[in-house]
Coordinates of C-alpha atoms in Angstrom, one line a residue:
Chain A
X448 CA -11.8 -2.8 -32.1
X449 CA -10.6 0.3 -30.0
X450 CA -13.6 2.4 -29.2
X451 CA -12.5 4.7 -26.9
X452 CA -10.4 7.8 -29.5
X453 CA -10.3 11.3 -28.7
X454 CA -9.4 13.2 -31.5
X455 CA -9.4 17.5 -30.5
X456 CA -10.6 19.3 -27.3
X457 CA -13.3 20.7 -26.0
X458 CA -12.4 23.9 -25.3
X459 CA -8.6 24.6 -25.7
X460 CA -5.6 22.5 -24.9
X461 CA -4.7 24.6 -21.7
X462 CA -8.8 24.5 -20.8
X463 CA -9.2 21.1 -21.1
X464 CA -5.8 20.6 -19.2
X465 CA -6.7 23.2 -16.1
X466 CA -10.0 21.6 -16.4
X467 CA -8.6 17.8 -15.8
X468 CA -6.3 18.9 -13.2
X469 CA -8.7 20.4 -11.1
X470 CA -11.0 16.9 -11.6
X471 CA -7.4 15.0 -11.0
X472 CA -6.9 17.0 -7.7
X473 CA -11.0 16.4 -6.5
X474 CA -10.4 12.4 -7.5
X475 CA -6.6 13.0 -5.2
X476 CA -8.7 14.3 -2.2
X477 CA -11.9 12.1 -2.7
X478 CA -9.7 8.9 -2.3
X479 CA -7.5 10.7 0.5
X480 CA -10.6 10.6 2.4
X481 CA -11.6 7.3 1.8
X482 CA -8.3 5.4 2.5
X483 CA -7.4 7.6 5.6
X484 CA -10.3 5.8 7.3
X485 CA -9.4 2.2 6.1
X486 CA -6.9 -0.1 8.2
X487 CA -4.4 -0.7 7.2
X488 CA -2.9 2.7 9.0
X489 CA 0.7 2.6 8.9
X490 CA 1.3 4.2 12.3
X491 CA 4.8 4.1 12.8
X492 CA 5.4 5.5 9.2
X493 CA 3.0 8.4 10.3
X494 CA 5.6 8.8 12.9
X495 CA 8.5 8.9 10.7
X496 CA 6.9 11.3 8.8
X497 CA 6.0 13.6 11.7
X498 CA 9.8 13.2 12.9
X499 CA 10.7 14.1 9.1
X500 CA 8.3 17.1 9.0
X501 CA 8.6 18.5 12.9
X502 CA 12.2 17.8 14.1
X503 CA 13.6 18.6 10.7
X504 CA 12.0 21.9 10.7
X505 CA 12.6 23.1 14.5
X506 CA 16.1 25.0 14.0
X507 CA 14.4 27.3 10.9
X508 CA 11.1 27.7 12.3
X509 CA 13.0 28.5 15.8
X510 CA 15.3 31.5 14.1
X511 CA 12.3 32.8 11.8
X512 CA 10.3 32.8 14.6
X513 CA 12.6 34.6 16.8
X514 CA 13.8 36.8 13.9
X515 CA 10.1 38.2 13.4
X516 CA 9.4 38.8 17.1
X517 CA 12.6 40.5 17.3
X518 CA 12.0 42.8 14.0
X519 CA 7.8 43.3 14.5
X520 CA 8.3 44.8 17.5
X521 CA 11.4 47.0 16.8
X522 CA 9.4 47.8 13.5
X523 CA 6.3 49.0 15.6
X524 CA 7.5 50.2 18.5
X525 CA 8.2 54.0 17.2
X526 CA 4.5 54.2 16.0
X527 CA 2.8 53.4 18.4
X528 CA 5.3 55.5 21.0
X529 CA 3.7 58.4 18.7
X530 CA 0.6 57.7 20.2
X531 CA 2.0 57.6 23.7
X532 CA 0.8 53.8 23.7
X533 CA 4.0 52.1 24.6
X534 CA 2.9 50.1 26.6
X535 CA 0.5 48.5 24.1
X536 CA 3.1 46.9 22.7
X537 CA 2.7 43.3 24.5
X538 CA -0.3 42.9 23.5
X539 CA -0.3 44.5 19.9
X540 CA 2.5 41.4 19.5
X541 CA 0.6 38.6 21.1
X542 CA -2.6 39.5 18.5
X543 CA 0.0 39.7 15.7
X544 CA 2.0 36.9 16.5
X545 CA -0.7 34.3 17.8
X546 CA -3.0 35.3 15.4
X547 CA -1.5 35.8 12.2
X548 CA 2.2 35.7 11.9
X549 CA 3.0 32.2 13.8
X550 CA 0.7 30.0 11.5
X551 CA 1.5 31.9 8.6
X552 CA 5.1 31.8 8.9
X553 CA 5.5 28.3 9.9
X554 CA 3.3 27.5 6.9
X555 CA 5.4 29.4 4.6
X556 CA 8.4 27.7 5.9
X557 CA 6.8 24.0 5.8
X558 CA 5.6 25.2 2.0
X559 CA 9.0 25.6 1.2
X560 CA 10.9 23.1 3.1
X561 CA 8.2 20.3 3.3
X562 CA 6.2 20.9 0.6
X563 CA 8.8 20.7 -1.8
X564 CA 10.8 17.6 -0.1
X565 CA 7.4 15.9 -0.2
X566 CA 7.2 17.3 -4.4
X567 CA 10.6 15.8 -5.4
X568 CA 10.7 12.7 -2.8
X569 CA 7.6 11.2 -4.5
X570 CA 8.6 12.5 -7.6
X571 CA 11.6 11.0 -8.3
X572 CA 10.3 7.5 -6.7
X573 CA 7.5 8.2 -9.6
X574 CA 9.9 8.6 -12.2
X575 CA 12.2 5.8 -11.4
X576 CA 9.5 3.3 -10.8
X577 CA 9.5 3.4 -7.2
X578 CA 5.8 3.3 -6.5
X579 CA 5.0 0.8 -9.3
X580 CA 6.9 -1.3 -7.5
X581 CA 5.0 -1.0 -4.4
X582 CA 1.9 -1.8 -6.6
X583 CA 3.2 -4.9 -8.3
X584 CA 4.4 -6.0 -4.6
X585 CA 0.6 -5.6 -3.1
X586 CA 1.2 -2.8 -0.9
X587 CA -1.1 0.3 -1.8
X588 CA 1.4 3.1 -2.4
X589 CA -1.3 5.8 -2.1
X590 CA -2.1 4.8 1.5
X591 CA 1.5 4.2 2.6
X592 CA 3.2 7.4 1.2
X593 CA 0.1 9.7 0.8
X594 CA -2.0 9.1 3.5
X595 CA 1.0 8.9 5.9
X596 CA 3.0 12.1 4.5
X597 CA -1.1 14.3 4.9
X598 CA -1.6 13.5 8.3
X599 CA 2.1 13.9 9.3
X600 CA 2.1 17.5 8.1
X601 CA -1.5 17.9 9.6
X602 CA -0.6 17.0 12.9
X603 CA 2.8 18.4 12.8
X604 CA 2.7 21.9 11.6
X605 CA -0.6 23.2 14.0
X606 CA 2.7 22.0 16.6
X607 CA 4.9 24.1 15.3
X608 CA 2.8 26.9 14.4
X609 CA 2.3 27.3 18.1
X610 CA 6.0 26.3 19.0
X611 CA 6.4 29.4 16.3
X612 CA 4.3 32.0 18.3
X613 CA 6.2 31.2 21.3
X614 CA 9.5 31.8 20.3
X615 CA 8.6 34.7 18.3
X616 CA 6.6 36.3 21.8
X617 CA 10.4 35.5 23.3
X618 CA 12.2 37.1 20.8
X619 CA 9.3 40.2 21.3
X620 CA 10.2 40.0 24.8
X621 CA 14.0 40.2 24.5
X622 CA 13.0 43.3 22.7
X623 CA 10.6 44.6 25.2
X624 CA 12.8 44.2 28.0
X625 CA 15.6 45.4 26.5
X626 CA 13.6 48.8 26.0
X627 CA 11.8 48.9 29.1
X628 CA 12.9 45.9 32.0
X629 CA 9.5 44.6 31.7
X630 CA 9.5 41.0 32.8
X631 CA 8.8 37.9 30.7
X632 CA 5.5 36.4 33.2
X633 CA 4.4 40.3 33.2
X634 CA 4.8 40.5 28.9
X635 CA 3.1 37.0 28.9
X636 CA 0.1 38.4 30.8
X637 CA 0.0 41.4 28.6
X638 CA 0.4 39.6 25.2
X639 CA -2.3 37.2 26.2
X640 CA -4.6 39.6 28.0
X641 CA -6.5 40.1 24.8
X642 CA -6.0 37.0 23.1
X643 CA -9.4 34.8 23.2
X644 CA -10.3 30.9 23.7
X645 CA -11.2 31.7 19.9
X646 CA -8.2 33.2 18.7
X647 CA -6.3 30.6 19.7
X648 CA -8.9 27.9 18.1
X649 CA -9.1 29.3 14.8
X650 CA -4.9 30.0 15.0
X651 CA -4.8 26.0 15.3
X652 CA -7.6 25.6 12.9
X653 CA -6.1 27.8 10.7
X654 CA -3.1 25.7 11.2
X655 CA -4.7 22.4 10.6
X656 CA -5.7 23.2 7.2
X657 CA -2.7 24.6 6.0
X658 CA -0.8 21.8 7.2
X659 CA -3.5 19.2 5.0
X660 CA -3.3 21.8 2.3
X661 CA 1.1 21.9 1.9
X662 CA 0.9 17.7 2.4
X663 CA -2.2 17.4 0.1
X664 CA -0.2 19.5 -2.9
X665 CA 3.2 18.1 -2.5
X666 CA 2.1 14.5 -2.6
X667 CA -0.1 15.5 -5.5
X668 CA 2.6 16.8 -7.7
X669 CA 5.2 14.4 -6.7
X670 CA 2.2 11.7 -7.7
X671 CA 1.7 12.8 -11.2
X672 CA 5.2 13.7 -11.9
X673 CA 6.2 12.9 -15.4
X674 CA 9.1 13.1 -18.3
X675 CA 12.2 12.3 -15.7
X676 CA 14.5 14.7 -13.7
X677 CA 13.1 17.9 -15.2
X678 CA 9.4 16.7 -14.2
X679 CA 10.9 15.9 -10.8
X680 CA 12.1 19.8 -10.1
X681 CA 8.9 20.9 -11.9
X682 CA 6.9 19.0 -9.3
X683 CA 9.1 20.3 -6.7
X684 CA 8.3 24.2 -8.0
X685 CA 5.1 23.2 -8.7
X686 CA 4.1 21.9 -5.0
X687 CA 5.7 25.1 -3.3
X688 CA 4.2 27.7 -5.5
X689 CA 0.5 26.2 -5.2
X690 CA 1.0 25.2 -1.3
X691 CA 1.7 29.1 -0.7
X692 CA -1.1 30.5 -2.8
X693 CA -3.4 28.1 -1.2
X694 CA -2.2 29.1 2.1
X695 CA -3.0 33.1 1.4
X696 CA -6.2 31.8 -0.3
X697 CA -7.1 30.0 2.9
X698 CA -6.0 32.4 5.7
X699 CA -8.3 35.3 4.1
X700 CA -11.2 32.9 4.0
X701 CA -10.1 31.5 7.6
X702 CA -9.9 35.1 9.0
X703 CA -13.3 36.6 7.6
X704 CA -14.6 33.1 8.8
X705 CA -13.3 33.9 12.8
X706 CA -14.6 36.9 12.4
X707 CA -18.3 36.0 11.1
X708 CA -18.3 33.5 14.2
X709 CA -17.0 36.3 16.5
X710 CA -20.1 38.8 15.7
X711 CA -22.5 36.0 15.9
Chain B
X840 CA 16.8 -26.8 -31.5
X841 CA 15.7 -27.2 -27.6
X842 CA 17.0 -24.5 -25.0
X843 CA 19.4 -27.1 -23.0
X844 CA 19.8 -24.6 -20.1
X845 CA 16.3 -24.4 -19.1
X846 CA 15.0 -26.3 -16.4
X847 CA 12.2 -28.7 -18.2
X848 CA 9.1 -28.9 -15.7
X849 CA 7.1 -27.6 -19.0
X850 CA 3.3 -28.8 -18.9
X851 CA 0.6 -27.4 -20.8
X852 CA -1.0 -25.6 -17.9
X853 CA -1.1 -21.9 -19.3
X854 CA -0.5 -19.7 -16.2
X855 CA -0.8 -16.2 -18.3
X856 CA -3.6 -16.6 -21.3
X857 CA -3.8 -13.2 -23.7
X858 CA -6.7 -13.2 -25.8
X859 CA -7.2 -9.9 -28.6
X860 CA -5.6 -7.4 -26.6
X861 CA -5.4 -3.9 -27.5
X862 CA -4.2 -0.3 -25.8
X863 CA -3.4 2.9 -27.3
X864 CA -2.2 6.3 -25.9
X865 CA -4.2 8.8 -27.2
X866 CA -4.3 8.4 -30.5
X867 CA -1.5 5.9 -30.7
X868 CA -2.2 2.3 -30.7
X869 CA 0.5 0.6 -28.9
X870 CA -1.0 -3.3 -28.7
X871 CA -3.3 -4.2 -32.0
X872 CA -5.0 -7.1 -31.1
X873 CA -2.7 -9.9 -29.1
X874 CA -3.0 -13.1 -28.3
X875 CA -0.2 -14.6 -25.8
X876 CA 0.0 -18.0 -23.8
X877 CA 2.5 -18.8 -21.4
X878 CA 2.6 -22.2 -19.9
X879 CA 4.2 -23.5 -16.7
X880 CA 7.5 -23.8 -16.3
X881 CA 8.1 -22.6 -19.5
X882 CA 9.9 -18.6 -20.3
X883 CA 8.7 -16.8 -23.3
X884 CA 11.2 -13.7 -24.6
X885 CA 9.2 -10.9 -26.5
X886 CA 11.6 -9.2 -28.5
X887 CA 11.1 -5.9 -30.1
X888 CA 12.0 -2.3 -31.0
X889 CA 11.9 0.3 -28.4
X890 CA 8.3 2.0 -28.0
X891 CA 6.9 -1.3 -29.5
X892 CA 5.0 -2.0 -26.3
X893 CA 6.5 -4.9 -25.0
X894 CA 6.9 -3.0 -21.4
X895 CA 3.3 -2.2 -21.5
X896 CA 2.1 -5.6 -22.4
X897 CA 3.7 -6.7 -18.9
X898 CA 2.4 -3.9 -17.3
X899 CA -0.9 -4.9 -18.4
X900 CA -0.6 -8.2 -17.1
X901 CA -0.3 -7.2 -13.4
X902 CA -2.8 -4.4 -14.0
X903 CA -0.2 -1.4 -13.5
X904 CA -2.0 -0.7 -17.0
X905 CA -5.6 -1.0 -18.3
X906 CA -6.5 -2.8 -21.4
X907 CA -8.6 -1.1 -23.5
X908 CA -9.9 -4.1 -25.0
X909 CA -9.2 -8.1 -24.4
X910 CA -9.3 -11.3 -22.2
X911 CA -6.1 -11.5 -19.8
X912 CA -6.0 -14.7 -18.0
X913 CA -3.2 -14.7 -15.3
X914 CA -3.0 -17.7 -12.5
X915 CA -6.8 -18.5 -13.8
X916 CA -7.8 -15.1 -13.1
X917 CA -9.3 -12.3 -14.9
X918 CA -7.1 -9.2 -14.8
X919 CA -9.9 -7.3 -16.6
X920 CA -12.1 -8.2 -14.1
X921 CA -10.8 -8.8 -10.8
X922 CA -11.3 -6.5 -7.7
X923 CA -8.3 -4.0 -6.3
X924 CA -8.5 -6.9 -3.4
X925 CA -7.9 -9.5 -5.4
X926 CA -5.3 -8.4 -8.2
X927 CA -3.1 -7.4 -4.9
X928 CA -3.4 -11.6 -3.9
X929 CA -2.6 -12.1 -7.7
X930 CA 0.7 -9.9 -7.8
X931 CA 1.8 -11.7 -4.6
X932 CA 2.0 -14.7 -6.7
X933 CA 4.1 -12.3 -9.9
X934 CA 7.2 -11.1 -9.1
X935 CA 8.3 -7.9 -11.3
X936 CA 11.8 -7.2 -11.8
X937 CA 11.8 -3.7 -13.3
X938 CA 14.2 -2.0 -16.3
X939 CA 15.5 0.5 -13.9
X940 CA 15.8 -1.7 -10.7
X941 CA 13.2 0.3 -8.5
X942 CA 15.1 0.0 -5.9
X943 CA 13.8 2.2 -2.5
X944 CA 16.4 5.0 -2.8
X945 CA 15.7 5.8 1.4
X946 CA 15.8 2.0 2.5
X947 CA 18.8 -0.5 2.7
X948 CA 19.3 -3.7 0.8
X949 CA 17.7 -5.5 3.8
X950 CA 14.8 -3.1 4.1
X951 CA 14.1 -3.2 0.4
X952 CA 13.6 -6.8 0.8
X953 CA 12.5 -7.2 4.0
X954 CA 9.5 -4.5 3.1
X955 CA 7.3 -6.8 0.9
X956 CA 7.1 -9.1 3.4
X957 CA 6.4 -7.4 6.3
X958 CA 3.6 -5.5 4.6
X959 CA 2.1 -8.4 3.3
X960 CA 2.5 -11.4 5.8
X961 CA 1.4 -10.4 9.6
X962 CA 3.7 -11.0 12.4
X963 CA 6.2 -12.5 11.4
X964 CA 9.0 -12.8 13.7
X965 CA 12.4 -11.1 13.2
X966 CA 14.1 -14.5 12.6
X967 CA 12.1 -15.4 10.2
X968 CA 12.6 -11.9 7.9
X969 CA 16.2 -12.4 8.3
X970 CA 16.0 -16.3 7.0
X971 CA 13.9 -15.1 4.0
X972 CA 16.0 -11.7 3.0
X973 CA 19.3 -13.9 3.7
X974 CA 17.7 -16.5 1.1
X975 CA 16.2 -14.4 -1.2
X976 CA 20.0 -12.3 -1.1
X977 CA 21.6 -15.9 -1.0
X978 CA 19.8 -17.0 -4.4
X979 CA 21.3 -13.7 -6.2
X980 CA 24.5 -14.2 -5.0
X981 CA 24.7 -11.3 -3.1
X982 CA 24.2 -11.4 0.8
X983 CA 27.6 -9.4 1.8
X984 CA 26.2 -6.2 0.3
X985 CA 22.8 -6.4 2.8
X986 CA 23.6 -3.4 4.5
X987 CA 24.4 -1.2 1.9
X988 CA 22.3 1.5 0.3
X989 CA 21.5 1.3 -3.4
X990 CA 22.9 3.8 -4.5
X991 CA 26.0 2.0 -3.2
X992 CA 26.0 -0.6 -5.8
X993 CA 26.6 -1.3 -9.2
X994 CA 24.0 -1.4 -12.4
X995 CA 24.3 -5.0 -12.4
X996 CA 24.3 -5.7 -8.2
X997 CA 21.2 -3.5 -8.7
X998 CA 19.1 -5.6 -11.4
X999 CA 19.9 -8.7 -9.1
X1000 CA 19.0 -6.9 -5.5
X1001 CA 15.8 -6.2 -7.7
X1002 CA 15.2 -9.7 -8.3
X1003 CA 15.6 -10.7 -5.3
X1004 CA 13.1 -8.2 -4.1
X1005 CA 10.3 -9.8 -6.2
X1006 CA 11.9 -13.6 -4.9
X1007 CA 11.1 -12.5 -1.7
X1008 CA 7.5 -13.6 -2.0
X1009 CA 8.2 -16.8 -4.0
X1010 CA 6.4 -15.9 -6.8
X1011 CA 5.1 -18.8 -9.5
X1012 CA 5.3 -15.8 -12.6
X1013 CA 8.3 -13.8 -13.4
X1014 CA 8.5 -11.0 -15.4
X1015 CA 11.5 -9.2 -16.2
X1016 CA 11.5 -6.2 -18.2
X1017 CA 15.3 -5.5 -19.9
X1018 CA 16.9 -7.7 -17.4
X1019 CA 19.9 -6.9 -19.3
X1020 CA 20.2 -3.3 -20.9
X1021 CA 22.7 -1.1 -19.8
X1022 CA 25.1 -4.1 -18.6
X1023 CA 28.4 -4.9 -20.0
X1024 CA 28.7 -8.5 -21.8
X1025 CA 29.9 -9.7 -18.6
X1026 CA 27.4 -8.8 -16.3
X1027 CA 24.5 -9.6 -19.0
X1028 CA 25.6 -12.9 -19.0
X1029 CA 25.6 -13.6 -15.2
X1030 CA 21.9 -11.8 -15.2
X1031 CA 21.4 -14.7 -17.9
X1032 CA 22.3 -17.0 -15.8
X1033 CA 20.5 -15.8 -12.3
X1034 CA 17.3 -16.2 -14.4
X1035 CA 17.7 -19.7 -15.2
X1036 CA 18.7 -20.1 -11.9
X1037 CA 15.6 -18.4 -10.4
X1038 CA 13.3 -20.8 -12.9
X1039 CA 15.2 -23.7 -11.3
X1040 CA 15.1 -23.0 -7.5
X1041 CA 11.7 -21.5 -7.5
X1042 CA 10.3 -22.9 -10.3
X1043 CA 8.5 -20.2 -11.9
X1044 CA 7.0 -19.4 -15.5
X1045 CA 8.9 -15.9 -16.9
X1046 CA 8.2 -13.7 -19.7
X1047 CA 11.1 -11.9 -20.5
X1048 CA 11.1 -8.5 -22.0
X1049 CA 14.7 -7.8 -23.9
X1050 CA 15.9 -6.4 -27.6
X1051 CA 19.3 -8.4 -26.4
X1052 CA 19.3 -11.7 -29.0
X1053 CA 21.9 -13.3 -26.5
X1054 CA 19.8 -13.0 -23.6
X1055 CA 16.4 -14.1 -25.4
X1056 CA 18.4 -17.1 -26.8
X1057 CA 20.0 -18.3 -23.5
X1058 CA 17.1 -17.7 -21.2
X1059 CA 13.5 -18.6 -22.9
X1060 CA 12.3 -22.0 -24.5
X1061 CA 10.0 -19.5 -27.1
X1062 CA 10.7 -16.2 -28.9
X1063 CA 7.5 -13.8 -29.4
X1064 CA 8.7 -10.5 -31.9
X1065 CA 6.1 -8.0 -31.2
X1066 CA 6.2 -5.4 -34.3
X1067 CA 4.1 -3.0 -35.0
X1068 CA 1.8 -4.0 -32.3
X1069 CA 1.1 -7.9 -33.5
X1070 CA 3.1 -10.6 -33.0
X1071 CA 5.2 -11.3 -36.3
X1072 CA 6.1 -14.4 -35.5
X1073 CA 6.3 -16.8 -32.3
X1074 CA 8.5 -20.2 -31.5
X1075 CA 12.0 -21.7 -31.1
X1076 CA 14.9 -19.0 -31.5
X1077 CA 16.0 -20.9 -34.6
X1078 CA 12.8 -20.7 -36.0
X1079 CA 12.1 -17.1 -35.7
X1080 CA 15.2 -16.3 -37.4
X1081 CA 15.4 -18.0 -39.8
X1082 CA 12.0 -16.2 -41.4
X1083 CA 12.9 -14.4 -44.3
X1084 CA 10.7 -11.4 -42.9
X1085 CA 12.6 -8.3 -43.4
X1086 CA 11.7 -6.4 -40.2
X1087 CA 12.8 -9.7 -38.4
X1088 CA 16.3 -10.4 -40.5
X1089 CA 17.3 -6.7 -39.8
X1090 CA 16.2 -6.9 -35.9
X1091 CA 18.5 -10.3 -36.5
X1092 CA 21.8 -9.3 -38.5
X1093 CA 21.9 -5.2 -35.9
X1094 CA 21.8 -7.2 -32.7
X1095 CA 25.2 -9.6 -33.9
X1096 CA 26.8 -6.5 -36.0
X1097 CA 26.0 -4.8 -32.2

């Protein structure tokens, strides 16, 4: 006899659901954490998926980069000429850019680009049997497309985040010295002249965590996609929408974090 | 009247022993309480209507699904029971050949084969992956299309790169689920006939999921109709239908109007 029946739910249908995918998503990390420590650790996979991630990415995070140097400091310029601070300017970008707009941007991009190639890669090898097939053959498909694609877009986007600020200080540069012949060791000096040993820690920290976060939520979608083609798009959506809220969510508690650290 | 295609190594070792088996889905009950033996050498078709869990009853026996209740015996082994360690040694011995192919969309022919052996059997050299893929391909008749993607080859070239996938690892239990649906007559037929093959060369015990009469008659020694959950009736093709049943005569007289 079948004991196990559920019959209603305990609070409503869309409680009960939020509820279990928030328990899902715990279990998805819990066993992330266990397996990423356990041989076998598929390192050349790892980097195939770093080459997938990184490389793949370079030429958009290159001209967004570039594009919001350019436009920041055009866009800040006249304000702070108002207050006869000019020359400020450097410096105001390096803080921006190091701190803020590099790892943000880059996340952004990799949310969109990554996290939703991740969404509908693992998706539609859900949906068409892919990764059963990887069970019924002995091989663990959770370590081997999971753990791999996490710690490819871990270790790859922190690269690009600073890749990122550096283009984007050019493209301030190009700018600058277009306004005012300053050159680009001088602007260096001046963007980095305020620019801490903790900045640039919790800028790759920061990075770090968005990079597990955009990984962690497109492999999760793409794992429990469902109903065929239309639940591969969904997870898709799905994985670029959360990634992005989870990367605000994260870079306001990384950012009050720095700066509890900074006054102690 | 006796399957004369099959290759008769039959002995009454059961490699895959079913004992009271039940799953539901939420509140449907898929599997009410089956029993189901399969002995060596020998290949067992369950026939049934679609959603009548004959997919999930093979899914079940390589633990892709969870029982809810029941004894499954597979290779001597508890499936119920058995650690994530050791149902991965037990599906090394099953090889799964799925309704859809399965096929790796991002990996050739020769990868698709080639990666179920690597991941499982330690350094082995790159002759000897290209002696087993070039075997495996060789049993299905298909070694010319090695370097081509999947999505370069037909529905048919599909099912049998898909069997020779699971050949790879020389399992001792097949189990094919709709070997034939969505094939033309033609192709159906040679699918027929690579499974009777595959029992011959690599002697191995199938259970073969279809709703296609003519591929259940040509390639098992025993029918098992699974309606409603239970199984209506089990034996020779000629006995099953000739039962005067009435789900069974209708399941009988679609399949030859088809």
């Amino acid at each position: 006899m079948i004991s196990k029946k559920s019959h209603g739910f305990i609070f409503s249908k869309n409680i009960d659901s939020f509820l279990e995918g928030i328990y899902n998503a715990y279990q998805f990390i819990i066993r992330f954490f266990k397996e990423v420590f356990q041989p076998p650790f598929h390192i050349r996979e790892v980097i195939n998926q770093c080459y997938e991630v990184g490389l793949k990415s370079l030429a958009l995070i290159s001209l967004t980069g570039f594009i919001v140097g350019i436009v920041f400091t055009k866009q800040s310029r006249p304000s702070l000429e108002d207050f006869g601070a000019a020359s400020w300017l450097p410096s105001l970008i390096g803080i921006a850019i190091v701190k803020a707009l590099g790892p943000l941007v880059t996340a952004l991009i990799c949310a969109g680009k990554v996290g939703s190639s991740i969404g509908a890669e693992l998706g539609s090898m859900k949906v068409t049997e892919q990764i059963e097939a990887m069970e019924v053959s002995a091989i663990n498909p959770f370590k081997y497309l999971i753990v791999t694609r996490v710690m490819a877009t871990t270790i790859t986007i922190p690269i690009l985040a600073l890749y990122c600020s550096f283009v984007g200080l050019f493209g301030s540069f190009l700018n600058v010295h277009a306004a005012e012949s300053t050159s680009l060791i001088h602007f260096y000096q001046e963007a980095f002249k305020t620019i801490t040993f903790l900045d640039i820690f919790s800028s790759i920290a920061k990075s770090i965590v968005f990079g597990f976060t955009i990984g962690l939520v497109g492999c999760y979608k793409g794992f429990h996609a469902t109903k065929g083609t239309f639940g591969v798009g969904k997870a898709a959506n799905e994985a670029v929408v959360l990634a992005m809220f989870l990367v605000f969510l994260e870079e306001i508690i990384i950012v009050q974090l720095a700066n509890w650290i900074r006054f102690f | 009247m006796e399957n004369k295609n099959l290759h008769s190594t039959l002995d009454h070792e059961p490699v895959i022993l079913i004992k009271n088996l039940y799953k539901s889905f939420g509140e449907l009950d898929v599997l009410k309480g089956i029993d189901f033996t399969l002995l060596k050498g020998e290949n067992i078709a369950v026939l049934g209507k679609s959603g009548s869990g004959k997919s999930v009853l093979i899914k079940i026996l390589v633990g892709l699904l969870k029982a809810d209740q029941g004894e499954i015996t597979v290779l001597g082994k508890r499936v119920d029971q058995i650690s994530a360690k050791e149902l991965d040694e037990l599906r090394l011995h099953i090889g799964f050949s799925f309704q859809q192919s399965a096929l790796y969309d991002s990996m050739t022919v020769f990868q698709n084969l080639a990666f179920p052996l690597t991941m499982n059997i330690k350094n082995l050299s790159t002759k000897e992956i290209n002696s087993a893929v070039d075997e495996a391909l060789d049993a299905v008749g298909l070694k010319e299309k090695r370097d081509h993607m999947p999505s370069e080859l037909s529905g048919g070239q599909r099912k049998r790169i898909g069997i020779a996938r699971t050949l790879i690892l020389k399992p001792q239990i097949m189990l094919y689920d709709e070997p034939t649906s969505g094939l033309d007559p033609i192709t159906s037929a040679e699918i027929n006939s690579l499974i009777l093959d595959v029992q011959k060369k690599y002697n191995t015990s199938s259970v073969i999921i279809t709703h296609d009469l003519t591929c259940a008659k040509t390639t098992s020694n025993k029918i098992a109709m699974l309606l409603d959950g239970k199984f209506l009736q089990t034996g020779k093709f000629d006995e099953v239908f000739t039962s005067e049943e009435t789900q069974i005569k209708s399941f009988y007289n679609y399949n030859f109007i088809q």
